[in-house]
Structures are given as structure tokens and as C-alpha cells.
CSV table of C-alpha atoms in Angstrom, one decimal:
chain,number,residue,atom,x,y,z
A,206,UNK,CA,11.7,-16.0,28.6
A,207,UNK,CA,10.5,-15.3,25.1
A,208,UNK,CA,8.7,-17.4,22.2
A,209,UNK,CA,10.8,-18.9,19.7
A,210,UNK,CA,7.8,-19.0,17.6
A,211,UNK,CA,8.2,-16.6,14.2
A,212,UNK,CA,5.8,-14.6,12.3
A,213,UNK,CA,2.8,-17.0,11.4
A,214,UNK,CA,1.1,-16.8,8.0
A,215,UNK,CA,-2.1,-18.9,8.3
A,216,UNK,CA,-4.2,-16.0,7.4
A,217,UNK,CA,-7.0,-15.6,4.6
A,218,UNK,CA,-5.7,-14.2,1.2
A,219,UNK,CA,-6.6,-10.9,-0.5
A,220,UNK,CA,-9.1,-10.2,-3.0
A,221,UNK,CA,-7.9,-7.8,-5.8
A,222,UNK,CA,-10.3,-6.1,-8.2
A,223,UNK,CA,-8.8,-4.8,-11.3
A,224,UNK,CA,-11.0,-2.4,-13.3
A,225,UNK,CA,-11.3,0.6,-15.4
A,226,UNK,CA,-13.1,2.0,-18.4
A,227,UNK,CA,-13.0,-0.3,-21.2
A,228,UNK,CA,-10.7,0.3,-23.5
A,229,UNK,CA,-7.7,1.3,-20.8
A,230,UNK,CA,-6.1,-2.5,-21.3
A,231,UNK,CA,-7.6,-4.4,-18.1
A,232,UNK,CA,-7.0,-7.7,-20.0
A,233,UNK,CA,-3.2,-6.8,-21.1
A,234,UNK,CA,-2.5,-5.5,-17.7
A,235,UNK,CA,-3.9,-8.7,-16.1
A,236,UNK,CA,-2.3,-11.0,-19.0
A,237,UNK,CA,1.4,-9.4,-17.8
A,238,UNK,CA,0.5,-9.4,-14.4
A,239,UNK,CA,0.0,-13.4,-14.6
A,240,UNK,CA,2.9,-13.9,-16.4
A,241,UNK,CA,5.5,-12.7,-13.6
A,242,UNK,CA,3.1,-13.3,-10.6
A,243,UNK,CA,2.8,-16.9,-9.7
A,244,UNK,CA,1.7,-16.0,-6.3
A,245,UNK,CA,-1.7,-14.8,-7.7
A,246,UNK,CA,-4.7,-16.9,-8.4
A,247,UNK,CA,-6.8,-15.5,-11.3
A,248,UNK,CA,-10.8,-15.8,-10.8
A,249,UNK,CA,-12.2,-18.0,-13.7
A,250,UNK,CA,-15.6,-16.6,-14.8
A,251,UNK,CA,-18.8,-18.3,-15.4
A,252,UNK,CA,-20.6,-18.2,-18.6
A,253,UNK,CA,-23.5,-19.9,-20.5
A,254,UNK,CA,-21.7,-19.3,-24.1
A,255,UNK,CA,-20.5,-22.4,-26.2
A,256,UNK,CA,-16.6,-23.3,-25.2
A,257,UNK,CA,-14.5,-22.5,-28.3
A,258,UNK,CA,-12.5,-25.1,-29.6
A,259,UNK,CA,-9.4,-25.7,-26.6
A,260,UNK,CA,-11.3,-23.8,-24.1
A,261,UNK,CA,-11.3,-26.0,-21.0
A,262,UNK,CA,-14.1,-25.7,-18.4
A,263,UNK,CA,-12.9,-24.8,-15.1
A,264,UNK,CA,-9.7,-23.2,-16.7
A,265,UNK,CA,-10.6,-20.5,-19.4
A,266,UNK,CA,-14.3,-20.5,-18.0
A,267,UNK,CA,-16.5,-22.6,-15.8
A,268,UNK,CA,-19.4,-23.5,-18.8
A,269,UNK,CA,-22.9,-23.4,-17.2
A,270,UNK,CA,-26.3,-24.2,-18.8
A,271,UNK,CA,-28.8,-21.3,-18.6
A,272,UNK,CA,-30.9,-23.0,-16.2
A,273,UNK,CA,-27.8,-23.7,-14.2
A,274,UNK,CA,-26.7,-20.0,-14.3
A,275,UNK,CA,-30.0,-18.6,-13.5
A,276,UNK,CA,-30.1,-21.4,-10.6
A,277,UNK,CA,-26.3,-20.0,-9.3
A,278,UNK,CA,-28.2,-16.3,-9.6
A,279,UNK,CA,-30.9,-17.2,-7.6
A,280,UNK,CA,-28.8,-19.0,-4.8
A,281,UNK,CA,-26.7,-15.7,-4.6
A,282,UNK,CA,-23.8,-17.7,-5.8
A,283,UNK,CA,-22.8,-15.2,-8.3
A,284,UNK,CA,-20.6,-12.0,-6.9
A,285,UNK,CA,-21.5,-10.2,-10.2
A,286,UNK,CA,-23.1,-11.2,-13.3
A,287,UNK,CA,-24.4,-9.5,-16.4
A,288,UNK,CA,-26.2,-10.7,-19.9
A,289,UNK,CA,-24.3,-10.0,-22.9
A,290,UNK,CA,-25.2,-10.7,-26.8
A,291,UNK,CA,-27.5,-13.2,-25.1
A,292,UNK,CA,-25.3,-15.0,-22.8
A,293,UNK,CA,-24.5,-15.0,-19.2
A,294,UNK,CA,-21.1,-14.1,-17.6
A,295,UNK,CA,-20.4,-13.7,-14.2
A,296,UNK,CA,-18.0,-14.4,-11.0
A,297,UNK,CA,-18.8,-17.4,-9.1
A,298,UNK,CA,-18.5,-16.8,-5.6
A,299,UNK,CA,-17.5,-20.3,-4.6
A,300,UNK,CA,-14.2,-20.4,-6.1
A,301,UNK,CA,-13.3,-17.0,-5.0
A,302,UNK,CA,-14.2,-17.8,-1.5
A,303,UNK,CA,-12.4,-21.4,-1.4
A,304,UNK,CA,-9.2,-19.2,-2.6
A,305,UNK,CA,-9.4,-16.9,0.2
A,306,UNK,CA,-9.7,-19.4,2.7
A,307,UNK,CA,-7.0,-21.3,1.5
A,308,UNK,CA,-4.7,-18.2,2.3
A,309,UNK,CA,-4.0,-17.4,-1.4
A,310,UNK,CA,-4.4,-13.9,-3.0
A,311,UNK,CA,-7.2,-14.0,-5.7
A,312,UNK,CA,-7.5,-11.4,-8.8
A,313,UNK,CA,-10.5,-10.6,-10.4
A,314,UNK,CA,-10.4,-8.6,-14.1
A,315,UNK,CA,-13.5,-6.9,-14.3
A,316,UNK,CA,-15.7,-3.9,-15.7
A,317,UNK,CA,-16.5,-1.0,-13.5
A,318,UNK,CA,-19.9,-1.8,-12.5
A,319,UNK,CA,-19.3,-5.4,-11.9
A,320,UNK,CA,-16.4,-4.4,-9.4
A,321,UNK,CA,-19.0,-2.5,-7.6
A,322,UNK,CA,-21.3,-5.0,-6.9
A,323,UNK,CA,-18.4,-7.2,-6.0
A,324,UNK,CA,-17.5,-4.7,-3.6
A,325,UNK,CA,-21.1,-4.8,-1.6
A,326,UNK,CA,-19.9,-8.6,-1.0
A,327,UNK,CA,-16.5,-7.9,-0.3
A,328,UNK,CA,-15.8,-4.5,1.0
A,329,UNK,CA,-12.3,-5.8,2.7
A,330,UNK,CA,-11.1,-6.8,-1.1
A,331,UNK,CA,-8.4,-4.3,-2.6
A,332,UNK,CA,-10.1,-2.2,-5.2
A,333,UNK,CA,-7.7,-1.0,-8.0
A,334,UNK,CA,-8.8,1.4,-10.7
A,335,UNK,CA,-6.6,1.5,-14.3
A,336,UNK,CA,-6.6,4.8,-15.7
A,337,UNK,CA,-5.0,6.0,-19.0
A,338,UNK,CA,-2.5,8.1,-19.3
A,339,UNK,CA,-4.7,11.0,-20.4
A,340,UNK,CA,-8.1,11.3,-22.2
A,341,UNK,CA,-6.7,11.6,-25.4
A,342,UNK,CA,-4.9,8.6,-25.0
A,343,UNK,CA,-7.8,6.7,-24.3
A,344,UNK,CA,-9.5,8.2,-27.4
A,345,UNK,CA,-6.8,6.9,-29.5
A,346,UNK,CA,-7.1,3.4,-28.0
A,347,UNK,CA,-10.6,3.0,-28.9
A,348,UNK,CA,-10.3,4.5,-32.3
A,349,UNK,CA,-7.3,2.2,-33.0
A,350,UNK,CA,-9.6,-0.8,-32.5
A,351,UNK,CA,-10.5,0.2,-36.1
A,352,UNK,CA,-13.8,0.2,-37.6
A,353,UNK,CA,-16.1,2.4,-35.2
A,354,UNK,CA,-17.9,5.3,-36.6
A,355,UNK,CA,-17.3,8.6,-34.9
A,356,UNK,CA,-20.8,8.3,-33.2
A,357,UNK,CA,-19.9,5.1,-31.5
A,358,UNK,CA,-16.5,6.7,-30.7
A,359,UNK,CA,-18.1,9.8,-29.0
A,360,UNK,CA,-20.6,7.2,-27.1
A,361,UNK,CA,-17.8,5.2,-25.9
A,362,UNK,CA,-16.0,7.9,-24.7
A,363,UNK,CA,-18.9,9.6,-22.8
A,364,UNK,CA,-19.3,6.0,-21.2
A,365,UNK,CA,-15.5,5.9,-20.2
A,366,UNK,CA,-15.8,9.3,-18.5
A,367,UNK,CA,-18.8,8.0,-16.7
A,368,UNK,CA,-16.7,5.2,-15.6
A,369,UNK,CA,-13.8,6.9,-14.6
A,370,UNK,CA,-16.2,8.9,-12.4
A,371,UNK,CA,-16.6,5.9,-10.4
A,372,UNK,CA,-13.1,5.8,-9.2
A,373,UNK,CA,-13.9,7.5,-6.4
A,374,UNK,CA,-15.3,3.9,-4.9
A,375,UNK,CA,-11.8,2.4,-5.2
A,376,UNK,CA,-9.1,2.1,-3.2
A,377,UNK,CA,-6.4,2.5,-5.4
A,378,UNK,CA,-5.8,4.3,-8.9
A,379,UNK,CA,-2.7,3.4,-11.0
A,380,UNK,CA,-1.8,4.7,-14.6
A,381,UNK,CA,-1.5,2.3,-17.4
A,382,UNK,CA,1.4,3.9,-19.3
A,383,UNK,CA,3.6,1.2,-19.5
A,384,UNK,CA,2.3,-2.4,-19.1
A,385,UNK,CA,5.2,-3.5,-17.0
A,386,UNK,CA,5.0,-0.3,-14.7
A,387,UNK,CA,1.3,-1.1,-14.2
A,388,UNK,CA,1.9,-4.6,-13.4
A,389,UNK,CA,5.1,-3.4,-11.0
A,390,UNK,CA,2.4,-0.9,-9.1
A,391,UNK,CA,-0.4,-3.8,-8.7
A,392,UNK,CA,2.4,-6.1,-7.2
A,393,UNK,CA,3.8,-2.9,-4.8
A,394,UNK,CA,0.1,-2.6,-3.7
A,395,UNK,CA,-0.5,-6.5,-2.8
A,396,UNK,CA,2.8,-6.2,-0.7
A,397,UNK,CA,1.6,-3.3,0.9
A,398,UNK,CA,-1.6,-4.8,1.9
A,399,UNK,CA,0.1,-7.7,3.3
A,400,UNK,CA,2.0,-5.6,5.5
A,401,UNK,CA,-0.9,-3.5,6.9
A,402,UNK,CA,-0.9,-3.4,10.3
A,403,UNK,CA,-4.1,-5.2,11.0
A,404,UNK,CA,-3.0,-8.7,9.2
A,405,UNK,CA,0.3,-8.1,10.8
A,406,UNK,CA,-1.2,-7.9,14.3
A,407,UNK,CA,-2.9,-11.2,14.3
A,408,UNK,CA,0.4,-12.8,12.8
A,409,UNK,CA,2.2,-12.1,15.9
A,410,UNK,CA,-0.7,-12.5,18.6
A,411,UNK,CA,1.0,-15.5,20.0
A,412,UNK,CA,3.5,-13.6,20.9
A,413,UNK,CA,2.3,-11.4,23.1
A,414,UNK,CA,0.4,-14.2,24.9
A,415,UNK,CA,3.5,-16.3,25.2
A,416,UNK,CA,5.1,-13.0,27.0
A,417,UNK,CA,2.2,-12.8,29.5
A,418,UNK,CA,2.9,-16.6,30.1
B,207,UNK,CA,-13.9,16.7,-27.0
B,208,UNK,CA,-11.0,15.4,-24.8
B,209,UNK,CA,-8.1,17.1,-22.8
B,210,UNK,CA,-4.6,16.3,-23.9
B,211,UNK,CA,-3.3,17.0,-20.4
B,212,UNK,CA,-2.0,14.2,-18.7
B,213,UNK,CA,-1.6,13.2,-15.1
B,214,UNK,CA,-0.4,16.3,-13.0
B,215,UNK,CA,2.4,15.4,-10.3
B,216,UNK,CA,1.5,18.8,-8.7
B,217,UNK,CA,1.0,17.6,-5.3
B,218,UNK,CA,2.7,17.3,-1.6
B,219,UNK,CA,5.2,14.9,-0.7
B,220,UNK,CA,4.6,11.9,1.5
B,221,UNK,CA,5.8,11.7,5.2
B,222,UNK,CA,7.3,8.2,6.0
B,223,UNK,CA,7.9,7.3,9.6
B,224,UNK,CA,9.8,4.2,10.2
B,225,UNK,CA,9.9,3.2,13.9
B,226,UNK,CA,10.3,0.0,16.0
B,227,UNK,CA,11.6,-1.4,19.1
B,228,UNK,CA,15.3,-0.9,20.3
B,229,UNK,CA,17.4,-3.3,18.8
B,230,UNK,CA,14.9,-4.3,15.8
B,231,UNK,CA,17.7,-2.8,13.4
B,232,UNK,CA,15.7,0.9,12.2
B,233,UNK,CA,19.3,2.4,11.5
B,234,UNK,CA,20.7,-0.4,9.3
B,235,UNK,CA,17.2,-0.6,7.4
B,236,UNK,CA,17.2,3.1,7.0
B,237,UNK,CA,21.0,3.3,5.6
B,238,UNK,CA,20.1,0.7,3.1
B,239,UNK,CA,17.2,2.4,2.0
B,240,UNK,CA,19.1,5.5,1.5
B,241,UNK,CA,21.6,3.8,-0.3
B,242,UNK,CA,19.0,2.7,-3.0
B,243,UNK,CA,16.2,5.4,-3.0
B,244,UNK,CA,17.5,8.9,-4.4
B,245,UNK,CA,14.2,10.1,-4.5
B,246,UNK,CA,13.2,10.0,-0.8
B,247,UNK,CA,14.8,12.8,1.8
B,248,UNK,CA,15.9,12.1,5.0
B,249,UNK,CA,14.9,14.0,8.0
B,250,UNK,CA,17.9,15.6,9.6
B,251,UNK,CA,17.5,15.9,13.4
B,252,UNK,CA,18.6,18.8,15.6
B,253,UNK,CA,20.7,18.0,18.7
B,254,UNK,CA,22.7,20.3,21.4
B,255,UNK,CA,25.4,17.7,21.5
B,256,UNK,CA,28.6,18.9,19.9
B,257,UNK,CA,29.5,18.1,16.5
B,258,UNK,CA,32.0,15.2,15.8
B,259,UNK,CA,35.1,15.5,13.4
B,260,UNK,CA,33.4,15.4,9.8
B,261,UNK,CA,29.8,16.1,10.7
B,262,UNK,CA,28.1,19.2,9.1
B,263,UNK,CA,25.7,21.1,10.1
B,264,UNK,CA,22.4,20.7,8.5
B,265,UNK,CA,23.9,17.3,6.9
B,266,UNK,CA,24.5,14.9,9.9
B,267,UNK,CA,22.1,17.3,12.5
B,268,UNK,CA,21.3,20.6,12.6
B,269,UNK,CA,23.8,21.8,15.9
B,270,UNK,CA,22.0,23.8,18.2
B,271,UNK,CA,22.7,25.3,21.7
B,272,UNK,CA,20.6,24.4,24.4
B,273,UNK,CA,18.7,27.8,24.4
B,274,UNK,CA,18.1,27.8,20.6
B,275,UNK,CA,16.7,24.4,21.3
B,276,UNK,CA,14.6,25.3,24.1
B,277,UNK,CA,13.1,28.0,22.1
B,278,UNK,CA,12.3,25.7,19.4
B,279,UNK,CA,10.3,23.8,21.7
B,280,UNK,CA,8.5,26.5,23.0
B,281,UNK,CA,7.8,27.7,19.7
B,282,UNK,CA,6.3,24.4,18.7
B,283,UNK,CA,9.2,23.9,16.4
B,284,UNK,CA,9.9,20.3,16.9
B,285,UNK,CA,7.7,17.5,16.2
B,286,UNK,CA,9.2,15.7,18.9
B,287,UNK,CA,12.2,15.9,21.2
B,288,UNK,CA,14.1,14.2,23.9
B,289,UNK,CA,17.1,14.5,26.6
B,290,UNK,CA,19.3,11.7,26.3
B,291,UNK,CA,22.8,11.9,28.5
B,292,UNK,CA,22.5,15.5,29.1
B,293,UNK,CA,21.9,16.8,25.6
B,294,UNK,CA,18.7,17.3,23.5
B,295,UNK,CA,17.4,15.5,20.3
B,296,UNK,CA,14.6,16.1,18.1
B,297,UNK,CA,13.1,16.6,14.8
B,298,UNK,CA,12.6,20.0,13.4
B,299,UNK,CA,9.2,20.6,12.2
B,300,UNK,CA,10.1,23.3,9.5
B,301,UNK,CA,12.7,20.9,7.3
B,302,UNK,CA,9.5,18.2,7.3
B,303,UNK,CA,7.2,20.7,6.3
B,304,UNK,CA,9.1,22.4,3.5
B,305,UNK,CA,10.5,19.2,2.2
B,306,UNK,CA,6.6,17.9,1.9
B,307,UNK,CA,5.8,21.6,0.4
B,308,UNK,CA,7.9,21.2,-2.3
B,309,UNK,CA,6.3,17.5,-3.2
B,310,UNK,CA,9.2,15.3,-1.9
B,311,UNK,CA,8.6,12.0,0.1
B,312,UNK,CA,10.7,12.5,3.4
B,313,UNK,CA,11.4,9.5,6.0
B,314,UNK,CA,11.9,10.0,9.7
B,315,UNK,CA,13.7,7.1,11.4
B,316,UNK,CA,12.9,7.3,15.0
B,317,UNK,CA,12.0,5.6,18.2
B,318,UNK,CA,8.4,4.2,19.5
B,319,UNK,CA,7.4,7.2,21.6
B,320,UNK,CA,8.9,9.9,19.3
B,321,UNK,CA,7.0,8.6,16.3
B,322,UNK,CA,3.5,8.6,18.1
B,323,UNK,CA,4.3,12.4,19.0
B,324,UNK,CA,4.7,13.1,15.1
B,325,UNK,CA,1.5,11.0,14.4
B,326,UNK,CA,0.0,13.6,16.7
B,327,UNK,CA,1.2,16.5,14.2
B,328,UNK,CA,0.9,14.7,11.0
B,329,UNK,CA,-2.0,12.2,11.2
B,330,UNK,CA,-1.8,11.8,7.6
B,331,UNK,CA,2.0,10.5,7.5
B,332,UNK,CA,2.4,6.9,6.6
B,333,UNK,CA,3.5,5.4,9.8
B,334,UNK,CA,5.9,1.7,9.1
B,335,UNK,CA,6.6,-0.5,12.4
B,336,UNK,CA,9.7,-2.5,12.1
B,337,UNK,CA,9.4,-6.2,13.3
B,338,UNK,CA,12.0,-8.8,14.4
B,339,UNK,CA,11.7,-12.2,12.8
B,340,UNK,CA,10.8,-13.2,16.2
B,341,UNK,CA,11.1,-12.6,20.1
B,342,UNK,CA,14.2,-14.9,20.2
B,343,UNK,CA,15.7,-12.9,17.4
B,344,UNK,CA,15.4,-9.5,19.0
B,345,UNK,CA,16.9,-11.1,22.3
B,346,UNK,CA,19.7,-12.2,20.8
B,347,UNK,CA,20.4,-9.2,18.5
B,348,UNK,CA,20.4,-7.2,21.9
B,349,UNK,CA,22.7,-9.9,23.8
B,350,UNK,CA,24.6,-10.0,20.6
B,351,UNK,CA,25.8,-6.0,21.1
B,352,UNK,CA,28.1,-7.3,24.0
B,353,UNK,CA,28.4,-6.2,27.4
B,354,UNK,CA,25.2,-6.1,28.6
B,355,UNK,CA,24.0,-7.9,32.0
B,356,UNK,CA,21.5,-10.4,32.4
B,357,UNK,CA,19.5,-8.1,34.1
B,358,UNK,CA,19.9,-5.5,31.5
B,359,UNK,CA,19.0,-7.8,28.9
B,360,UNK,CA,15.6,-8.7,30.5
B,361,UNK,CA,14.7,-5.3,31.2
B,362,UNK,CA,15.4,-4.3,27.7
B,363,UNK,CA,13.4,-7.0,26.3
B,364,UNK,CA,10.2,-5.9,28.3
B,365,UNK,CA,10.9,-2.5,27.2
B,366,UNK,CA,11.0,-4.0,23.4
B,367,UNK,CA,7.7,-6.0,24.2
B,368,UNK,CA,5.9,-2.9,25.4
B,369,UNK,CA,6.8,-0.8,22.3
B,370,UNK,CA,5.7,-3.8,20.1
B,371,UNK,CA,2.2,-3.9,21.7
B,372,UNK,CA,2.5,0.1,20.4
B,373,UNK,CA,2.4,-1.2,17.1
B,374,UNK,CA,-1.5,-1.0,16.8
B,375,UNK,CA,-1.3,2.6,16.2
B,376,UNK,CA,0.8,2.3,13.3
B,377,UNK,CA,-0.4,1.8,9.3
B,378,UNK,CA,2.0,-1.0,8.4
B,379,UNK,CA,4.1,-3.4,10.0
B,380,UNK,CA,7.2,-5.2,8.2
B,381,UNK,CA,9.5,-7.8,9.3
B,382,UNK,CA,12.9,-7.2,9.2
B,383,UNK,CA,14.1,-10.6,8.3
B,384,UNK,CA,16.8,-9.4,5.5
B,385,UNK,CA,17.3,-5.9,5.1
B,386,UNK,CA,17.2,-5.9,1.3
B,387,UNK,CA,13.7,-7.3,1.7
B,388,UNK,CA,12.6,-5.0,4.5
B,389,UNK,CA,13.6,-2.5,2.1
B,390,UNK,CA,11.9,-3.4,-0.9
B,391,UNK,CA,8.7,-3.6,1.5
B,392,UNK,CA,9.2,-0.2,2.4
B,393,UNK,CA,9.4,1.0,-1.5
B,394,UNK,CA,6.2,-0.9,-2.0
B,395,UNK,CA,4.4,0.8,0.6
B,396,UNK,CA,5.4,4.1,-0.4
B,397,UNK,CA,4.5,3.4,-4.3
B,398,UNK,CA,0.9,2.1,-2.9
B,399,UNK,CA,0.8,5.2,-1.0
B,400,UNK,CA,1.3,7.1,-4.1
B,401,UNK,CA,-1.4,5.1,-5.9
B,402,UNK,CA,-4.3,5.8,-3.2
B,403,UNK,CA,-7.1,6.9,-5.1
B,404,UNK,CA,-7.6,9.7,-2.9
B,405,UNK,CA,-4.2,11.2,-4.3
B,406,UNK,CA,-5.2,10.4,-7.7
B,407,UNK,CA,-8.4,11.9,-7.7
B,408,UNK,CA,-6.9,15.3,-6.8
B,409,UNK,CA,-4.4,14.7,-10.1
B,410,UNK,CA,-7.2,14.0,-12.8
B,411,UNK,CA,-9.5,16.9,-11.8
B,412,UNK,CA,-8.8,18.6,-14.3
B,413,UNK,CA,-10.0,15.8,-16.9
B,414,UNK,CA,-13.7,16.2,-15.4
B,415,UNK,CA,-13.2,19.9,-15.7
B,416,UNK,CA,-12.4,19.3,-19.3
B,417,UNK,CA,-15.0,17.0,-20.3
B,418,UNK,CA,-17.7,19.0,-18.6
B,419,UNK,CA,-16.7,22.4,-20.8
């Protein structure tokens, strides 16, 4: 009468995009997440800058020549890219797509504008915005970096506030009050997304087929 | 320049509805959740049956006369109700609404049809469907209850499969393979829902207002 087949797990992975204003601590949270989450793959960026000592191609970055990078842009093989201090940086589409196709979840840590570009290409991704506990706290983190003048700080805070306004395009917002709590929230969001009805329906479709036999 | 005001928490609570087919273990999961989650309020049902020894009005049930219960139905004060073995059972709207208004999250453990009635009145609720690990496992749990004949078991399985098809109206589906894992998944869903962008936007609205000053 009933099928002995249980929940299937053959399913595409989930793309998680972690973003937020400069100074909010995206890198720190992502590093901590990496240490406690072996089930998430971390996207590797491409760059045209020279490898530093110890950096490994395909691990720290995909190192590309300017010509290679420009070709990847032309072939729509970059989910997003930007030029910074004379070098290109970007997210190769292939690594992300291959990871998702293998059923593994992948996380991109990326600045706010880049994340919105990724959203155009992967609207089904899970977009998480990292918030400071308060604007004062964000300001003190920016000041705390050291040598910035008051004008630079004011300008960076102004950019940060504009970036926070872009949070409306995201699915979730989490407060980075403590790094371990922020990590737990991201893990909870991933667990919840894995339990979304649409994902689960496709996993038990064979039950219904079996019963109808 | 910046506000010292941090994230505000003055916000309505979240309504969580836990449902699933008969025999899946809703009661067991809800009891375990209760033991590990002091931050969630458990909805108290109303009934016309007599209190059993030790049962306290407003704790185990709201005990009502048939006249009182019928009046509550007429006044649209029951989110859902059903008659079972000559007695009314239902979910009083006021207790749920008062809890949500106080900012606390509330969970309803309820059968599948009742949950869909609640959804008509609270579409913003978070509807979680509890699944067995397999149909065979569900069947053996129903058989395991003891004295049912083969006809009764077949009929109950048929109802269960019809109920599982109603999962499409829910937001999430979780597998009750282990009670503690099911509890963790519900806790993760609650954490994720608390981090939904729309909820968070309303919490930081005063930041934007402050910056514009």
C-alpha cells in the first residue's frame, strides 16, 4: 500500500548572499561561519591583482589576466564585478552554478551594489543584509579603523546610510551585535530555507505518485 | 550626526501554526518544544467537555458550557472549532490576539483542516507542516497505537495521504524523524521569521528619520 521510499535529497543547493554596509563586519561573520559550517561552500572571487605569497589559485582567488577577466565579462560569466585601485574583482558564475547543481549550498560575501546585481541573475537566492547594532556603533567601527579624517568618516557614514536603505531589496536582515549570534541567525535562516514548502513538496512528490499507483 | 538609538523590539508577535496528518507526532513535538522554549506561548483551546481531575481552567483548556461555546462561534470568537464525540473543541481568538499584541510569539498545535481555517483569519501566520520520515513509518505509527483493524488502518492512511496533499497551503514542511531535530527546525524557522526584512525594516525606521534630521 505505501512506499518505503523516504525523503529524497536530490535537489539544487541554496545560494546565500551575505551583504551589508562597509564596516558592519561581513568578513568577520563570514570567517566565523566558515569555521562552524562545513556544509556550506564559500564562493571564490576572481581578480586581476597579483597573487600574494601563499595565495593559491582557485582557493583564495581565481587569478586572471585583464584580458581573461574582460572576456569573462563579455561572455556574461561574471555575476558581478567592479574595478578597485586598478584591478578587477568579481564573482565567476560557473563556480556558483556548479556548486548549486551538485546540491550544495554556497555563500557569497559581497558589498551591497554587487549583491543587487547577483539578485538580477539569481532572484531565487536568499539575500541576507547584515546590520550594525546602531548607527553610532557603525560610526565607531569606522573611526576605530584608525587614520581616517573627519571628512572621510562623514562621507563613509553617508554611504553606509544609503546602503542600509537598500536593505528593502533583501529577504532577511540580521544584527551583527555578536559574531556568534549573527552566525547562528544565518544558520537558522539556512535551515528554515531548506524547510520551505516548495523545496519539500518536490522531495515527497514520489509519495503521492506511489499512493496513486 | 548619528542616532544612539538601537534596534527597537516593540513589534507584534508571530503566530506559528504546527499541523500535520494524524499519527505524525504533533503533540510529542509540541511538548518537547514547550520544554526547551520558554519564549513561545502555547495556545489554550476551549472545550465543552468536563474538566478531568487536576485540569485547570485557562491552563489546560478554557472550559465552557455548550451555550457559551455556541455564543463564541456566533460572535466569530473562534478561529476554528470542531465537534468530536459530542463535545466542542476550538481555538479562542482573543487569547491568540492578546498574546500577539503583547509582542510574544504563540504556537497552535492543530489538525490540518483547522489550520487552514486559521489561515483564512491570520494569513500572516507561519504555517508549518509536520511530515513523517516515510509513509511506511506513518503507517507503522498508526498500527503501533494498537487495536485498530486493517480496515481502520487503511482508512486512516487514506485520510493521512489526503492531509499531506494539503501541505501546499503551508509555508514550511519539516520531517519528524527525531523529535529533538524537529524542535530545532521549528526554532530555526522562528529565528528566521524574526529576521525577515519587513519586520526588521520597521525596527530601524527611526534610524533613517534620525539621519534625515
